[in-house]
Coordinates of C-alpha atoms in Angstrom, one line a residue:
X1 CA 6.9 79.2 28.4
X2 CA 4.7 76.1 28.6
X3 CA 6.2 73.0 30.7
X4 CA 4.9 69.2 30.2
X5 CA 6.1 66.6 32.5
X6 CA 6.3 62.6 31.7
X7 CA 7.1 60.0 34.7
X8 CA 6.9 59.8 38.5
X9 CA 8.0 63.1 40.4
X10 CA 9.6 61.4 42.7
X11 CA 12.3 60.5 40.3
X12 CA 15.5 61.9 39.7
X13 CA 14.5 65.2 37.1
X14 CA 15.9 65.5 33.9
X15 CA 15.0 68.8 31.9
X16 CA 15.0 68.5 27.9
X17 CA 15.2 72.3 26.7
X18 CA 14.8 71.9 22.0
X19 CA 15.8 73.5 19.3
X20 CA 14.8 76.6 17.5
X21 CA 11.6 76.7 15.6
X22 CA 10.6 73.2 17.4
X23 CA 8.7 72.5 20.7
X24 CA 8.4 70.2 23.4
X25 CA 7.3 67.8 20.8
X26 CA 10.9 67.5 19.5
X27 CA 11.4 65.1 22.3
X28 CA 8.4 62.7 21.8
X29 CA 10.5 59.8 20.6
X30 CA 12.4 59.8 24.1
X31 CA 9.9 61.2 26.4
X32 CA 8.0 57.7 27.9
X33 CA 11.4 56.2 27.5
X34 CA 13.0 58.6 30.0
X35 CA 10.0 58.4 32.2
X36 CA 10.9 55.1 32.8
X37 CA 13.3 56.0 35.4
X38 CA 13.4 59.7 35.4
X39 CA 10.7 62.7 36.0
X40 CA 11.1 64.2 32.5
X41 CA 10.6 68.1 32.2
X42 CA 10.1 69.3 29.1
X43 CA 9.4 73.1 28.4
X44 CA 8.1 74.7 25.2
X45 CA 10.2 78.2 24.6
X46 CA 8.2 81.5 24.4
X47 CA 8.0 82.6 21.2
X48 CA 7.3 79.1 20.0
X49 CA 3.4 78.8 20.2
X50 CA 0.9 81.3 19.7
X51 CA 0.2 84.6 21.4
X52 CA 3.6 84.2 22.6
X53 CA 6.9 86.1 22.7
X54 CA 10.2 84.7 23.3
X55 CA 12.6 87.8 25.6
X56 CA 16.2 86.5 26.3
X57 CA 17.9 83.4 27.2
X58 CA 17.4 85.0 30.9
X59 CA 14.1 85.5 30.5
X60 CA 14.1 81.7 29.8
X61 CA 16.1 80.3 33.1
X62 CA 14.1 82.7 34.8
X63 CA 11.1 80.7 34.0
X64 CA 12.6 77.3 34.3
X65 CA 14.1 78.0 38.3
X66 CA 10.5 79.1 39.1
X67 CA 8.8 76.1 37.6
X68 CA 12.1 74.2 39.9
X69 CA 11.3 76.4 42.9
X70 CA 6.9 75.7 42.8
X71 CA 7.4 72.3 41.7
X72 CA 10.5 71.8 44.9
X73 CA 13.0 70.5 42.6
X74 CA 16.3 71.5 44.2
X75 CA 18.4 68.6 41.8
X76 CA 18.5 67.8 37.7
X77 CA 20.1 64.1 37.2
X78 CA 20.6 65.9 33.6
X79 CA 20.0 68.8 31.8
X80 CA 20.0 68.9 28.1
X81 CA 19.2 71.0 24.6
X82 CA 20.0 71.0 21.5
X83 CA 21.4 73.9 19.3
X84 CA 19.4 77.3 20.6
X85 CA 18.0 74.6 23.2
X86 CA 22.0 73.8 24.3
X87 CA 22.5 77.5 24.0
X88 CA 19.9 78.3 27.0
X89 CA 21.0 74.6 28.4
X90 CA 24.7 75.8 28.7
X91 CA 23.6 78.8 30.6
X92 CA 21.5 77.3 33.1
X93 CA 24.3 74.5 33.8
X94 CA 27.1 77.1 34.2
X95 CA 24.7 79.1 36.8
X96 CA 23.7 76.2 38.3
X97 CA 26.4 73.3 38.1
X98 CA 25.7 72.4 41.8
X99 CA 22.3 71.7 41.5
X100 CA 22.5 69.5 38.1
X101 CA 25.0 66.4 38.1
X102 CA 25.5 66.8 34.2
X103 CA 24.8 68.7 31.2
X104 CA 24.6 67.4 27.4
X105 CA 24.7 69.9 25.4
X106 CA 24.3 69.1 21.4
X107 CA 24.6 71.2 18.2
X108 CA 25.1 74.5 20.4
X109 CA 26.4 77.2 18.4
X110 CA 28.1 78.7 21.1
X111 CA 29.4 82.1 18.8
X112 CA 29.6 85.9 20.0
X113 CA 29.7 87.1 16.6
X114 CA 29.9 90.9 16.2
X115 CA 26.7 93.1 15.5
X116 CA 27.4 92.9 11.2
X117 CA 27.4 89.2 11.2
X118 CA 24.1 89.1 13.7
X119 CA 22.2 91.5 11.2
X120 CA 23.2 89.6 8.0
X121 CA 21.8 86.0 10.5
X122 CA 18.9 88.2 11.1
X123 CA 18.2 89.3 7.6
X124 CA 18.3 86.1 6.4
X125 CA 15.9 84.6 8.8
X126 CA 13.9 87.4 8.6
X127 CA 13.7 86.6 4.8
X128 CA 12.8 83.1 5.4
X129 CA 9.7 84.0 7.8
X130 CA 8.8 85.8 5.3
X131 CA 8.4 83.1 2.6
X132 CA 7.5 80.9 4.3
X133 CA 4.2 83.0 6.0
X134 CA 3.6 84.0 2.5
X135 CA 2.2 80.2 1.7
X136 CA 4.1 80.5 -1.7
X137 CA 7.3 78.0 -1.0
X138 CA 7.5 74.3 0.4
X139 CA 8.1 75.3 3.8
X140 CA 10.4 72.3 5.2
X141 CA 12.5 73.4 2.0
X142 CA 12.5 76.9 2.8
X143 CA 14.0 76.2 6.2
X144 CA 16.3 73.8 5.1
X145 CA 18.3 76.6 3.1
X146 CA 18.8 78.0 6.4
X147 CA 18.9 75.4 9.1
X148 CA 21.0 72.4 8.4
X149 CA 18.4 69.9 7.1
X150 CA 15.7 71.0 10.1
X151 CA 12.9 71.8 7.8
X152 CA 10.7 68.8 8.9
X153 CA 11.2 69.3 12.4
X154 CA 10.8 73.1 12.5
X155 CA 8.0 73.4 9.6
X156 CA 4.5 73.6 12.0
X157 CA 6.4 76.0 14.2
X158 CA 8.5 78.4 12.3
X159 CA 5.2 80.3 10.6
X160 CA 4.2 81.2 14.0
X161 CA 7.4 82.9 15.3
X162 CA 6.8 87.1 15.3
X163 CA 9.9 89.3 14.1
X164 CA 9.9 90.7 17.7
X165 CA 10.5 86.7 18.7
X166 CA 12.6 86.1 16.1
X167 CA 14.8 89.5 16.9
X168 CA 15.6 87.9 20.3
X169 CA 16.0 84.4 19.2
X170 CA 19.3 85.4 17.2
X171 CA 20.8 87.0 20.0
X172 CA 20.4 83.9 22.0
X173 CA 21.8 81.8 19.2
X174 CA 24.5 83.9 18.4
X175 CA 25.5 86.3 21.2
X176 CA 27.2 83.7 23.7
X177 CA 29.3 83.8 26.6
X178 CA 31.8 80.8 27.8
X179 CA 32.0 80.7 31.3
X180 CA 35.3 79.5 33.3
X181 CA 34.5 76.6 35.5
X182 CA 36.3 74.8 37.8
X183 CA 37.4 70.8 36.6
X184 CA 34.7 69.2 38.7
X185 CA 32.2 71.3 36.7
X186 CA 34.0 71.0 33.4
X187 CA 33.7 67.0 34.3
X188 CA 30.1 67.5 34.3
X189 CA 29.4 68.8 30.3
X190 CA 29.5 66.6 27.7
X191 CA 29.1 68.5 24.4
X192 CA 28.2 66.8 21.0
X193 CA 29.2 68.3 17.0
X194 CA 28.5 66.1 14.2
X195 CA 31.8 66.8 11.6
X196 CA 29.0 67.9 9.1
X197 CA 27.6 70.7 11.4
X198 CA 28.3 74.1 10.7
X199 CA 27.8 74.6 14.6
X200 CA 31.4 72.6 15.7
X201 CA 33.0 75.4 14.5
X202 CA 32.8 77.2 17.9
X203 CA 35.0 74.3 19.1
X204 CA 37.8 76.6 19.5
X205 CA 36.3 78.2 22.1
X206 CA 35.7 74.9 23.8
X207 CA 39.1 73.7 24.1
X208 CA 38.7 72.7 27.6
X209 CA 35.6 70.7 27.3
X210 CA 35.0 67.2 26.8
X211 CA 33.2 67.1 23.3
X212 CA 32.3 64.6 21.5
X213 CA 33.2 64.3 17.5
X214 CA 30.0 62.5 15.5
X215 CA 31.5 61.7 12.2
X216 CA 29.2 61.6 9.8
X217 CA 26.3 63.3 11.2
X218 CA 24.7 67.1 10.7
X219 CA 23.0 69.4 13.1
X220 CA 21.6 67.3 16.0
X221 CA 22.1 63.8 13.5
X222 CA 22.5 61.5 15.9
X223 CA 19.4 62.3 18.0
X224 CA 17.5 62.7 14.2
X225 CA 18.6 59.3 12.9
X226 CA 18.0 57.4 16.0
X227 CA 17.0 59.4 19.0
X228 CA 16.5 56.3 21.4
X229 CA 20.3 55.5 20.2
X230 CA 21.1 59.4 21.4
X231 CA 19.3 58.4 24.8
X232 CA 20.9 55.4 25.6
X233 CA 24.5 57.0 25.0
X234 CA 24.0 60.0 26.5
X235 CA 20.7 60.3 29.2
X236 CA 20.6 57.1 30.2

């Protein structure tokens, strides 16, 4: 994992966790906003640049708490990520919740599908990496067969995922727990489906949670169509 930082320290923290196939650069058109009033952590998964290799959503906390612990943050104002991003985001929250005073969590596909349904996800992608490493296809187009209109935003990162990465990736975005939390914590998450994302489908398991309902929009389409917009609403 590689961690960039934007604003004053001494600010309340706020800790942007993105997509799959995206980095910290996924955030850019917020980042210097939010450092206006907030110390802004931003980390880059493992897997997501070179010569790395992302493990488990565990693995992932794990490195967050010890940037937390050397860094001395002991409180998030927010923590927030969007679909595998809101995945790991979720996690963190619901092993944290007394540290972090709230948790947006956008585009999350927040399944536990069986093993037959996680192969055929990993065949597929596995398929797509494939193409799209061969330099034969349009890559943003490739991507966009299998990621809900993400191909621009995942198109410089995607061709340098491994398999082993990718392997691992599709257990974290498919091989979720819900956690039972008390009201105060439940207070707390504020989750986001557009009604054109395949994602807000796990909103059955959610039934409990406040969620908010984007008519109109696709995976993560409000923060795509007007990010600052997504900020102000949500962050800020």
């Amino acid at each position: 994992m590689r961690i960039q930082t934007f604003g004053n320290k001494n600010n309340k923290a706020v800790l942007l966790i993105h997509t799959l196939f995206t980095s910290a650069d996924f955030f850019s058109p917020i980042t210097q906003l939010l450092a206006n009033d907030y110390f802004v952590i931003v980390p880059t998964l493992s897997g997501h640049y070179e010569n790395s290799t992302y493990v488990s959503t565990v693995d992932e906390i794990r490195q967050i708490k010890e940037f937390l612990t050397e860094n001395n943050i002991k409180f998030l104002y927010a923590v927030a990520g969007f679909s595998l991003g809101g995945n790991i985001a979720y996690e963190f929250f619901c092993n944290n919740a007394t540290m972090i005073e709230k948790a947006v969590i956008d585009s999350a596909p927040l399944f536990n599908f069986p093993k037959f349904v996680k192969k055929h996800f990993l065949k597929n992608y596995t398929k797509c990496l494939k193409r799209i490493k061969s330099g034969k296809y349009d890559v943003a187009q490739e991507l966009n067969k299998h990621f809900n209109g993400m191909g621009e935003y995942q198109k410089e990162i995607a061709p340098i995922v491994s398999q082993e990465s990718l392997n691992s990736l599709v257990g974290s975005c498919y091989n979720t727990k819900v956690y039972k939390l008390s009201q105060t914590e439940l207070k707390k998450v504020t989750f986001i489906y557009g009604s054109k994302d395949i994602a807000r489908l796990c909103n059955m398991r959610l039934k409990k949670y406040n969620i908010r309902k984007m008519k109109g929009y696709g995976h993560c389409g409000l923060y795509r169509e007007n990010p600052v917009e997504w900020a102000k609403q949500f962050i800020l």
